[in-house]
Coordinates of C-alpha atoms in Angstrom, one line a residue:
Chain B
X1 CA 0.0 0.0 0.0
X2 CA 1.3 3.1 -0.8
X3 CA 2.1 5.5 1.6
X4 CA -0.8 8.6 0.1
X5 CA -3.3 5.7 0.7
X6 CA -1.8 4.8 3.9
X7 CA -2.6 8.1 5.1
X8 CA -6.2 8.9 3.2
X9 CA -7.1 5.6 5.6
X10 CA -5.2 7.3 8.5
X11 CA -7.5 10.3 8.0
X12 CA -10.6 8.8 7.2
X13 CA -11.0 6.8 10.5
X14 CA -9.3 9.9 12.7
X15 CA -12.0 12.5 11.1
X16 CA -14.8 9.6 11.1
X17 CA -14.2 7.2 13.1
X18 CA -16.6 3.7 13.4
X19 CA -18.8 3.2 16.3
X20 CA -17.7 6.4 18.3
X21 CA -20.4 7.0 20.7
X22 CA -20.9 4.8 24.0
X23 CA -24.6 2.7 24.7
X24 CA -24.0 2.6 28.2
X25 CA -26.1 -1.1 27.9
X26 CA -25.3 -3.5 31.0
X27 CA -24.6 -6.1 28.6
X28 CA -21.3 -4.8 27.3
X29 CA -18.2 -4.5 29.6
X30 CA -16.7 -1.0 30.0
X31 CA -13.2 0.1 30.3
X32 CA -10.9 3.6 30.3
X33 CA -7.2 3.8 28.6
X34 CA -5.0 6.4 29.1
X35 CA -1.5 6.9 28.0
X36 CA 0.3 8.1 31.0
X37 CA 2.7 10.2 28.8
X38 CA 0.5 11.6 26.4
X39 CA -3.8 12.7 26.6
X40 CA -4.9 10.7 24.5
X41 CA -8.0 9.2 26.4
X42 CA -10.4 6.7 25.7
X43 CA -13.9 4.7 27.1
X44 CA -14.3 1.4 25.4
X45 CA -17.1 -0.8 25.8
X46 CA -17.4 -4.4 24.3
X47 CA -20.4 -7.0 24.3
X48 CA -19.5 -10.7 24.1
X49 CA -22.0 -13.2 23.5
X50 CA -21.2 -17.1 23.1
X51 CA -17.4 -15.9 22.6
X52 CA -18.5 -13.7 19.9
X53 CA -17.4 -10.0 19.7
X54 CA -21.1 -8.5 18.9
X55 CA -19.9 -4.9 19.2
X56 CA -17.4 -2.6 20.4
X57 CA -17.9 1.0 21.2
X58 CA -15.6 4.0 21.7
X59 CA -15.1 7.4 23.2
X60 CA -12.9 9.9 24.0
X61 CA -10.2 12.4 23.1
X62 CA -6.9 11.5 21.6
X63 CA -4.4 11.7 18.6
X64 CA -5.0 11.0 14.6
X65 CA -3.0 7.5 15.2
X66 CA -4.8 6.3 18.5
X67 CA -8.1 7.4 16.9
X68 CA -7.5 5.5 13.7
X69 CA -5.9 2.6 14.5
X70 CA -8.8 1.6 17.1
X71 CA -11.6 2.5 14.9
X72 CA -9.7 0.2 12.0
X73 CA -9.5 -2.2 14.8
X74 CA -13.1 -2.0 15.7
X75 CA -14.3 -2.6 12.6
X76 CA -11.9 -5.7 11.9
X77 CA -12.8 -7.5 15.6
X78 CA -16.8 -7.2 15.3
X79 CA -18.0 -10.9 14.5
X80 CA -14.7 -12.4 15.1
X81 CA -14.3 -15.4 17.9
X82 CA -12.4 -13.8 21.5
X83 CA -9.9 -16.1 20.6
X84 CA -9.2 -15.0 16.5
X85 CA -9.6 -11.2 18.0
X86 CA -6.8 -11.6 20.6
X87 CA -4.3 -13.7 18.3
X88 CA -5.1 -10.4 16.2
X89 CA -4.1 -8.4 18.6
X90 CA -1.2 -10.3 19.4
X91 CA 0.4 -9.8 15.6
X92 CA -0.9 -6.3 15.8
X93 CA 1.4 -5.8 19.1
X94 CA 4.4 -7.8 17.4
X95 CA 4.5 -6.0 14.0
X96 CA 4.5 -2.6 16.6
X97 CA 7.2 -4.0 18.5
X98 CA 9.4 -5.3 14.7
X99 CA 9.0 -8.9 16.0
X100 CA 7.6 -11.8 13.4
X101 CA 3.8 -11.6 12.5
X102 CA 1.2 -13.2 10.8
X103 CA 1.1 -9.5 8.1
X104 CA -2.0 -11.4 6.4
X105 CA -4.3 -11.6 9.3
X106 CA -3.7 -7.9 9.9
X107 CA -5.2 -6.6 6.9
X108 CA -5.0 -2.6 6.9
X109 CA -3.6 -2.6 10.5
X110 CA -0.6 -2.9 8.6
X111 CA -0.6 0.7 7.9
X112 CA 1.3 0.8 11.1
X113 CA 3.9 -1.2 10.8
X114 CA 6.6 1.7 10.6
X115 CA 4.5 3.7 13.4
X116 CA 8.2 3.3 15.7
X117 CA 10.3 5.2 13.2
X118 CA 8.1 8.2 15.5
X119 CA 8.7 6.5 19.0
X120 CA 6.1 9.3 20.6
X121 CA 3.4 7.6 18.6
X122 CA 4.0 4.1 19.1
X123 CA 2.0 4.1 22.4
X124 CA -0.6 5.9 20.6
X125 CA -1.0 2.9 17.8
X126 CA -1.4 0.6 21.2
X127 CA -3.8 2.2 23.4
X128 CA -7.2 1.4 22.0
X129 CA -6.4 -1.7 20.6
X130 CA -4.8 -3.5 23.8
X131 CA -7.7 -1.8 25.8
X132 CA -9.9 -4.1 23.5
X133 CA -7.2 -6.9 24.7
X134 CA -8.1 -6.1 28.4
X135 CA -11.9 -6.1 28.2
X136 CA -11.7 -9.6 26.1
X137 CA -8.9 -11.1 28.6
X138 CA -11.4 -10.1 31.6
Chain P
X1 CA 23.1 37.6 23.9
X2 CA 24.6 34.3 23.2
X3 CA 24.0 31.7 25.3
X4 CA 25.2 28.6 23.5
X5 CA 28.3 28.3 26.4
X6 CA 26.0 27.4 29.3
X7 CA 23.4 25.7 27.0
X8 CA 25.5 23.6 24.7
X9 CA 22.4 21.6 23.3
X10 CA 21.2 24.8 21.7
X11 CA 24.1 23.9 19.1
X12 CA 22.5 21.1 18.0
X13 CA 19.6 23.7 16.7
X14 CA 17.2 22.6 19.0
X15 CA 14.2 24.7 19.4
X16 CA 13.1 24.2 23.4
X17 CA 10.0 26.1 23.6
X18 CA 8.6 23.9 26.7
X19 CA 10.3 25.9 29.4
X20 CA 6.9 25.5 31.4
X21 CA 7.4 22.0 31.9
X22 CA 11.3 22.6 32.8
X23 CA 14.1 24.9 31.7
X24 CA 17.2 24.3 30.4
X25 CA 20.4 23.2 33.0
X26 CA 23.1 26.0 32.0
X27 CA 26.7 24.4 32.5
X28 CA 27.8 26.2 35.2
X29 CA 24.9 24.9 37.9
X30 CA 25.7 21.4 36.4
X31 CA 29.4 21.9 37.3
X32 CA 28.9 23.0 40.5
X33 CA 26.7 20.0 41.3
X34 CA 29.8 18.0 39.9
X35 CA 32.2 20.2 41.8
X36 CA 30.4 18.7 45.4
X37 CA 30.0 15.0 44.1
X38 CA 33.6 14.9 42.9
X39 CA 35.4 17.1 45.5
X40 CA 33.1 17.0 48.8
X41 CA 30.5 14.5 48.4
X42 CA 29.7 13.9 52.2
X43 CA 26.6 14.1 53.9
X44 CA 25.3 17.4 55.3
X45 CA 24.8 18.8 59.1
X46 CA 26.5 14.7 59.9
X47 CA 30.2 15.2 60.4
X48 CA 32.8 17.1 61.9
X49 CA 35.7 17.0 59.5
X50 CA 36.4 19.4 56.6
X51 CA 34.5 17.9 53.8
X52 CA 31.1 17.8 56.0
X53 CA 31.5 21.2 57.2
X54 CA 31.9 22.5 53.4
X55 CA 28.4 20.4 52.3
X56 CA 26.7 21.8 55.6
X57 CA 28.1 25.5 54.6
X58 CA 27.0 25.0 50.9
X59 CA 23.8 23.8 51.5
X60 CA 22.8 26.3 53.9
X61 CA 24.6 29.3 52.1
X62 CA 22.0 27.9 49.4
X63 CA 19.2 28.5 51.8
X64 CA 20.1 32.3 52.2
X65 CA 20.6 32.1 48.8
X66 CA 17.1 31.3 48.4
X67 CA 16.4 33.6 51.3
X68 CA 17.3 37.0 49.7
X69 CA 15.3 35.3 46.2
X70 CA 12.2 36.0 47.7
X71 CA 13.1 38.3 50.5
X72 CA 12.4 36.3 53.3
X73 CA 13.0 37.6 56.7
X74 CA 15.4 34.5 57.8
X75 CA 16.8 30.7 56.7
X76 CA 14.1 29.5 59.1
X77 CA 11.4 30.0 56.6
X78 CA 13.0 28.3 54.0
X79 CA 12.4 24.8 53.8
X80 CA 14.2 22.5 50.8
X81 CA 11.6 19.8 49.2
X82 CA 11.3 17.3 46.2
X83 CA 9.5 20.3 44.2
X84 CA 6.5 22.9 44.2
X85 CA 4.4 19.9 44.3
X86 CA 5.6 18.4 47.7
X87 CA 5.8 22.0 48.9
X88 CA 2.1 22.8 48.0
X89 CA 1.3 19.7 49.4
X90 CA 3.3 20.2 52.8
X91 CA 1.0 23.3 53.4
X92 CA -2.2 21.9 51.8
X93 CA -1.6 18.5 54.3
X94 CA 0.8 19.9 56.8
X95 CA -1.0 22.9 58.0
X96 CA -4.7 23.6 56.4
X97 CA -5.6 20.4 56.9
X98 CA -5.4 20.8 60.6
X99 CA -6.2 24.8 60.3
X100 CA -9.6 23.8 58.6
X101 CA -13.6 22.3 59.7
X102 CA -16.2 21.5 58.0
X103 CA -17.8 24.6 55.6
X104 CA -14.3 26.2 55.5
X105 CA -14.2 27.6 51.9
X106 CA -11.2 27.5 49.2
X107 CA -10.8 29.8 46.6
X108 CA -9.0 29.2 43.4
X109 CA -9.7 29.7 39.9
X110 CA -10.0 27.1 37.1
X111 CA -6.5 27.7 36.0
X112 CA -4.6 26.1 38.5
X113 CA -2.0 23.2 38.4
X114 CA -3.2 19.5 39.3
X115 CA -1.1 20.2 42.4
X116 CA -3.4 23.2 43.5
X117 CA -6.7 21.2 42.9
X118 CA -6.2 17.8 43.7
X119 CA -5.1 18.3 47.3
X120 CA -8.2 20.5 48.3
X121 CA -10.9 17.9 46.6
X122 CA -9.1 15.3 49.0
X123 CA -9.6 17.9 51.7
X124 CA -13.4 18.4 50.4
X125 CA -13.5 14.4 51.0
X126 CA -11.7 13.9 54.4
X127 CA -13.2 17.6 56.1
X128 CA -16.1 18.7 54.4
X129 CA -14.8 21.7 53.4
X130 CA -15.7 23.4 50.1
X131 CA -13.7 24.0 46.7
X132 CA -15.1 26.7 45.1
X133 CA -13.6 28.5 41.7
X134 CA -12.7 32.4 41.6
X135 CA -14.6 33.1 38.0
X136 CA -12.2 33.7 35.3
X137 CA -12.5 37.3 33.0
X138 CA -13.4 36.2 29.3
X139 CA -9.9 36.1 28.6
X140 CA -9.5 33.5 31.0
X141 CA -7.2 35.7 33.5
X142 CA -7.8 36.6 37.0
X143 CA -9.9 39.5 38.6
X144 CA -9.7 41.4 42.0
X145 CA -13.3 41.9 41.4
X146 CA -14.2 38.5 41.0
X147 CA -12.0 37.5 44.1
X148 CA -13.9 40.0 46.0
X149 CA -17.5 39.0 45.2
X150 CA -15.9 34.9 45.7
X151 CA -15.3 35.8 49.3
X152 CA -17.8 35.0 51.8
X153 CA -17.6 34.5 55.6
X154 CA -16.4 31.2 55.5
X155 CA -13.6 31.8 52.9
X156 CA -10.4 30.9 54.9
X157 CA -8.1 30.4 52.5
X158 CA -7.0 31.5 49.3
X159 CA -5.0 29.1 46.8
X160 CA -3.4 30.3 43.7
X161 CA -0.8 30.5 41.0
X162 CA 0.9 34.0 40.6
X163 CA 1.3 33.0 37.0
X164 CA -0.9 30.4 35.7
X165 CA 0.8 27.3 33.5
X166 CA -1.4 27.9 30.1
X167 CA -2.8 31.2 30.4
X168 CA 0.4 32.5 31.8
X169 CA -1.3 35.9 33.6
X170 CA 0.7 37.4 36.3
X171 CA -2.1 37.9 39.2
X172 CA -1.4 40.7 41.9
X173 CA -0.5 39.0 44.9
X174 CA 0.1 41.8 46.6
X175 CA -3.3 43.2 46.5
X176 CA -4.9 39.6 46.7
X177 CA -3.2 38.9 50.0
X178 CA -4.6 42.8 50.9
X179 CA -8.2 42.1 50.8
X180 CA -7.4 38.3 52.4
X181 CA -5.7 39.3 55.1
X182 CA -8.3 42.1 55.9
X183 CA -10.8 39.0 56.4
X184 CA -8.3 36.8 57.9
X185 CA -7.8 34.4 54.9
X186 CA -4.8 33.1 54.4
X187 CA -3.3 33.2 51.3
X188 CA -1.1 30.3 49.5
X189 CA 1.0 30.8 46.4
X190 CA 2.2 28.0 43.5
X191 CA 5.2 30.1 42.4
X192 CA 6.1 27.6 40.2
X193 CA 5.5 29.2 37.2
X194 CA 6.4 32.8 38.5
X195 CA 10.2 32.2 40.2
X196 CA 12.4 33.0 38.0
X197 CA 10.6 34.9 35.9
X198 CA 9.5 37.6 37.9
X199 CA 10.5 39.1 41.0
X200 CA 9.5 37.7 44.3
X201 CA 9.1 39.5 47.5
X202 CA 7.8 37.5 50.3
X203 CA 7.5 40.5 53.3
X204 CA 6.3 43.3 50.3
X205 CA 3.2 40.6 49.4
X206 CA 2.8 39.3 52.9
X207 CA 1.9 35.7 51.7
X208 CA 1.5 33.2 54.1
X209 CA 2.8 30.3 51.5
X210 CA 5.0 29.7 48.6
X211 CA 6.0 27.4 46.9
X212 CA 8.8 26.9 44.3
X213 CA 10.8 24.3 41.6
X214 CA 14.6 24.7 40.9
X215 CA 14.0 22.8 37.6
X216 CA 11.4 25.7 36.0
X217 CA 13.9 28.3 36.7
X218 CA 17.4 26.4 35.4
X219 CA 18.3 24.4 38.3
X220 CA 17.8 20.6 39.0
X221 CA 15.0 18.8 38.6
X222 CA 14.3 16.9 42.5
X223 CA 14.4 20.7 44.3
X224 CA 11.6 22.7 45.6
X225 CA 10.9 25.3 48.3
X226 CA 8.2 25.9 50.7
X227 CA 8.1 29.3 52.3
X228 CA 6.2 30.1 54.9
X229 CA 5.7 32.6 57.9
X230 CA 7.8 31.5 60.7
X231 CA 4.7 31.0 63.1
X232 CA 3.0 29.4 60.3
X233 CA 5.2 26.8 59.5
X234 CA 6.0 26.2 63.1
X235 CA 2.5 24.9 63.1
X236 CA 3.0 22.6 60.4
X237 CA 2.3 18.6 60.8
X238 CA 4.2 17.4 57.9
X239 CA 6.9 15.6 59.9
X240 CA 8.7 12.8 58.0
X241 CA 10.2 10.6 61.3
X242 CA 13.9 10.4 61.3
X243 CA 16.5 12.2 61.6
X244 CA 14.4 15.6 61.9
X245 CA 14.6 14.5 66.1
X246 CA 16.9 15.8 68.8
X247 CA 15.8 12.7 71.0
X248 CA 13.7 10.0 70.9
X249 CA 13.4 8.1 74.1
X250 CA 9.8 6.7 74.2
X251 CA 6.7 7.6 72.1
X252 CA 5.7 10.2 74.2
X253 CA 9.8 12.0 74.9
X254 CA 10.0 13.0 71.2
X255 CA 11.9 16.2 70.9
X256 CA 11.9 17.8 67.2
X257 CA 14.7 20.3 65.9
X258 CA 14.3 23.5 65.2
X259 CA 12.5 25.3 61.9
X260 CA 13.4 24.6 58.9
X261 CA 15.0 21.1 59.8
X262 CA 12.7 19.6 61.5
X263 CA 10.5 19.4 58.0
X264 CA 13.3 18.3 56.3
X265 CA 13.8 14.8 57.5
X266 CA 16.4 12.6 55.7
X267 CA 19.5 13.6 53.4
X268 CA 18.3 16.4 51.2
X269 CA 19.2 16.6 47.7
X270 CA 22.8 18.0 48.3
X271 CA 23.7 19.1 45.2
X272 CA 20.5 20.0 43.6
X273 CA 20.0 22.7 46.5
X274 CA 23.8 23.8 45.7
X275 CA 23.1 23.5 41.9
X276 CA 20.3 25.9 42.7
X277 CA 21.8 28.0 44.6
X278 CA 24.0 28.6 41.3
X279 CA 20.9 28.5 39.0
X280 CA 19.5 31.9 41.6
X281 CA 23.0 33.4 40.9
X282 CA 22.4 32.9 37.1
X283 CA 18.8 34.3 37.2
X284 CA 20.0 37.3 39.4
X285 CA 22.9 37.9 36.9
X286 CA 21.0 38.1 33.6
X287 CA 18.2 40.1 35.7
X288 CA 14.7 39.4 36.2
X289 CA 13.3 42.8 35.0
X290 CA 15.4 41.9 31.8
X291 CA 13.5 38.5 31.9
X292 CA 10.2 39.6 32.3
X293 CA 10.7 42.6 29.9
X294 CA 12.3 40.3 27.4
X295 CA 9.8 37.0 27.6
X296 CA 6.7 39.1 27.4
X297 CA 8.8 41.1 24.6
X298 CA 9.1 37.7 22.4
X299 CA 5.2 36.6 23.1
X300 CA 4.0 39.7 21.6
X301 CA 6.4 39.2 18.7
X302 CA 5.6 35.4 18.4
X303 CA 1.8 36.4 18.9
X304 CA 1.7 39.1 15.5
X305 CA 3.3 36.7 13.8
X306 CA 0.9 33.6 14.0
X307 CA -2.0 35.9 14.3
X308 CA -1.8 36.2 10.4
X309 CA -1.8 32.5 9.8
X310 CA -5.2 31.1 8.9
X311 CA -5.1 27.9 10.3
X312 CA -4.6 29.2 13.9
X313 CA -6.5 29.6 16.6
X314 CA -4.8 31.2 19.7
X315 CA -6.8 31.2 23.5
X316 CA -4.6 34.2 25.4
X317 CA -3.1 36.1 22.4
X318 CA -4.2 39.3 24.5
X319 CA -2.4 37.9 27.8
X320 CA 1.2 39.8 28.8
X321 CA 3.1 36.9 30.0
X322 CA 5.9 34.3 28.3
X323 CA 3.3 31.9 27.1
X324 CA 1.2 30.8 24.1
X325 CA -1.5 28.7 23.7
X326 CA -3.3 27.4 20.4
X327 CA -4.3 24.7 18.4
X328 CA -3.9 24.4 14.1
X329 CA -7.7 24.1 13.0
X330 CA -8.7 20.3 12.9
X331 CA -5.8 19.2 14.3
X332 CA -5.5 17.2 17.6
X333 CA -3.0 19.6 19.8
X334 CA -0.7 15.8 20.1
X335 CA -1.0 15.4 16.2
X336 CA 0.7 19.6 16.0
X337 CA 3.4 19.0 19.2
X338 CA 4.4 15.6 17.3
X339 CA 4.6 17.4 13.7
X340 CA 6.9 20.3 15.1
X341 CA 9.1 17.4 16.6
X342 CA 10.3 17.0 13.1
X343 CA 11.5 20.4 12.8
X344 CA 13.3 20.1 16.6
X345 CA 11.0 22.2 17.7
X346 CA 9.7 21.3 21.5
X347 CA 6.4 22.1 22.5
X348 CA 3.5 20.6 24.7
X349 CA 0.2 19.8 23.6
X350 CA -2.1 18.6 26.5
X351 CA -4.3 19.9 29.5
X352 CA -0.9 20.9 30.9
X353 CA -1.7 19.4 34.3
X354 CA -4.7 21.4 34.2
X355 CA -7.7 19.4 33.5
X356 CA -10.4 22.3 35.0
X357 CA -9.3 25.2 32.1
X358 CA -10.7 23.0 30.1
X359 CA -14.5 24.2 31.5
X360 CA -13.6 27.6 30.7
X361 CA -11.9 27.2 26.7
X362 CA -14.4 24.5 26.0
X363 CA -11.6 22.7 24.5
X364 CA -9.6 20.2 26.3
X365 CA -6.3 20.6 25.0
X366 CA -3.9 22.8 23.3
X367 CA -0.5 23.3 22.4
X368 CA 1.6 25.4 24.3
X369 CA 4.9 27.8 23.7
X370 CA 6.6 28.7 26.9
X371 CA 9.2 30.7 26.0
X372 CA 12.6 31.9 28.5
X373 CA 15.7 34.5 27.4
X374 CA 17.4 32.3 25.8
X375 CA 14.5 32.5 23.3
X376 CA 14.8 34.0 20.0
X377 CA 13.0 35.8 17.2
X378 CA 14.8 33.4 14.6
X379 CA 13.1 30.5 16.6
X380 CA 9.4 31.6 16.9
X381 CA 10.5 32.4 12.7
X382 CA 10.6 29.0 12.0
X383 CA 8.1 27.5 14.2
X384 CA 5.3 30.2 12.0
X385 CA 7.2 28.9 9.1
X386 CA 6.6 25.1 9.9
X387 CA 2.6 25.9 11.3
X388 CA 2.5 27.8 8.0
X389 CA 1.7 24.5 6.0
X390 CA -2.2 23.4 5.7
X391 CA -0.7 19.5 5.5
X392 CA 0.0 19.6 9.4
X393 CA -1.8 16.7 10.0
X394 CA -1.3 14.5 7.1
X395 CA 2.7 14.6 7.6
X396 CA 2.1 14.3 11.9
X397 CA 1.6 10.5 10.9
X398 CA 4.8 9.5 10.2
X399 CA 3.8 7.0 7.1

């Protein structure tokens, strides 16, 4: 993918992001990420039902790449198994961290692969997305 | 003037424009930290040889140092801490947490530092007291007559910033303590922001409380000072137990030192109080009329100047002080501080430890400039040069 496209994707998700806006329903489990070092700030709630991810909201404040990289990964967990979402995860976490990954399975999240050349953002390409990790490891 | 001796980084054409958060460290107070680690690195008011003596007379010819900063009337009222947190938080839990009952009132304004809020809420929990805000002028600065018509009979303290973190007005702490002490409120100040950029004069302003950090003002980070009034601190219930005591024979035979050490329990930071003592001697040297004239000199400058760019929005362009707050239109204030990383330049984009100004600008974060002497016009050149670019957030994203 080249890198214009890379960035139009970036974009989109920041300025419209999926799902934004929380239900506050019983059913789905709730839980706040911050990045100590940064503001970026964020209310995620998920709904589980027979090991299914059925949804997964958002809100919150925070930068183009925190923004974008969990609405992309909203959109890609919805209707996946706990288990697929977290071995997601996981290759999302080792591409971040230059470590050997399963780059199929990731799909667009690959658009982040370089995110460390910037080392202030690469917490910022992790929040959302592992906060989705804690709710489903709960 | 040149300042690239005592701030060799600057070479490295480094734009440092987050002198809010913490200053430079010029050479000179890092080599006369060096100077007592390599040449008298023993333990303060301990020994009775040589080296000890020298530590003990360098630390406390730091205090008088510190002292004549502020004008205090002796070393008693001085006492070192870890930073104007601990100190605001020695007063807040040391004394007014023993000073106050239930439907006491503090005042302080929106625009405080986390470290000027937080401790009072807990004090609203534990006592019952109440927090109540000093409203803000439309320009988000502070007003006598708003601190007036804030004051009612159970007002018994005031609590705030002489120059606020974001904002960055200068509020009249002379006149505030005035109408306080008229009422009997006492009055505690977060110099934080202030030391080191203006002049300080404790007995002229009659506070009852101040508190400072070396590192805002070019000395180590790990230093702080709480003033206070003699019979104030005296009163204070802060003790850390150890070696603050004379004796210690039973629970109930404790017998504490004298003001200031008996609040400063433990090994202080030796050479950070004698690296500040050098970074007061640097201040006093370049001048702090200069500094304030200068700063407020370079916000103006810095102000006109990204005034006339279209994609900025500015929150205190009207404001006389050494700081500047803004966002780029439709950018996230991290997305703008991590774009103007690529240029070198260092700014901070955030609620700046102040998560209650967000009420009043109706916007959560910003980016800040928070500029010092060693501050140029060339600098705040290229920082409107990089802003000047409608791409800002497309090439923040680093792919």
């Amino acid at each position: 993918m080249d890198n214009e496209i890379k960035r139009e994707l970036i974009l989109e998700h920041f300025n419209n992001p999926v799902n934004k806006g929380l239900v506050d329903d019983p059913s789905y489990i709730k839980e706040s990420k911050s990045n100590a070092s940064c503001i970026d700030h964020f209310t995620i709630e998920l709904k589980l039902e027979d090991d299914i991810v059925k949804d997964i909201r958002f809100d919150g404040e925070a930068c183009a790449i925190a923004t974008s990289s969990l609405s992309i990964a909203i959109s890609k967990l919805i209707g996946k198994t706990k288990e697929e979402a977290i071995n997601i995860i996981d290759n999302y976490n080792k591409m971040i961290a230059h470590e050997e990954y399963d780059k199929d399975l990731l799909e667009e999240l690959n658009i982040y692969e370089d995110i460390s050349k910037q080392p202030a953002r690469v917490n910022c390409a992790l929040l959302g997305i592992n906060g989705i990790k804690d709710i489903l490891k709960k | 003037m040149d300042y690239v001796n005592e701030f060799p980084i600057l070479k490295t054409g480094l734009i440092y424009f987050d002198n809010g958060a913490t200053t430079l460290k010029p050479k000179r107070v890092l080599d006369k930290m060096n100077d007592y680690y390599l040449n008298y690195p023993s333990n303060a008011h301990r020994g009775d040889y040589t080296l000890s003596l020298k530590a003990s007379k360098e630390l406390e010819d730091s205090r008088t140092c510190v002292k004549d900063f502020i004008n205090a009337k002796s070393n008693k009222e001085i006492v070192f801490t870890s930073g104007s947190t601990e100190s605001m938080n020695m007063a807040i839990y040391g004394y007014f947490y023993h000073n106050l009952n239930k439907y006491d009132e503090v005042l302080i304004t929106k625009a405080e530092h986390a470290s000027n809020i937080v401790p009072w809420f807990d004090l609203e929990n534990k006592l019952g007291i109440k927090v109540k805000y000093i409203p803000l002028n439309d320009d988000y600065t502070f007003s006598i007559d708003n601190l007036k018509e804030s004051i009612t009979n159970n007002t018994k303290v005031v609590s705030i910033a002489e120059i606020t973190n974001v904002i960055g007005d200068t509020r009249d702490i002379k006149e505030i303590t005035r109408l306080c002490h008229e009422k009997g409120i006492k009055v505690l100040v977060d110099a934080a922001q202030s030391a080191g950029h203006i002049k300080i004069d404790v007995q002229d302003t009659d506070v009852d409380f101040l508190a400072i950090s070396a590192h805002k003002m070019l000395g180590p980070t790990g230093v702080g000072v709480l003033y206070g009034k003699e019979e104030l601190l005296n009163e204070i219930d802060y003790k850390k137990g150890g070696g603050t005591t004379i004796s210690f024979d039973s629970p109930k035979e404790i017998e504490y030192k004298e003001l200031p050490y008996k609040l400063e329990a433990g090994t202080q930071n030796i050479a950070g109080i004698i690296g500040f003592r050098e970074a007061i001697n640097y201040v006093n040297e370049i001048g702090l009329d200069y500094i304030e004239k200068y700063t407020h000199d370079l916000k103006k400058y810095l102000v006109e100047k990204l005034s006339k760019l279209d994609n900025i929005i500015l929150y205190n362009e009207n404001v006389s002080g050494s700081t500047v707050a803004f966002n780029v239109k439709d950018v996230f204030a991290q997305d703008t501080a991590i774009y103007l990383d690529k240029f070198n330049i260092c700014v901070r984009s955030g609620d700046h430890c102040d998560k209650k100004l967000g009420d009043e600008l109706k916007i959560k974060n910003t980016v800040r400039v928070s500029l010092y002497f060693y501050n140029t016009k060339e600098e705040c050149d290229k920082l409107v040069v990089a802003l000047n670019n409608d791409k800002i957030l497309e090439e923040s994203l680093g792919v």
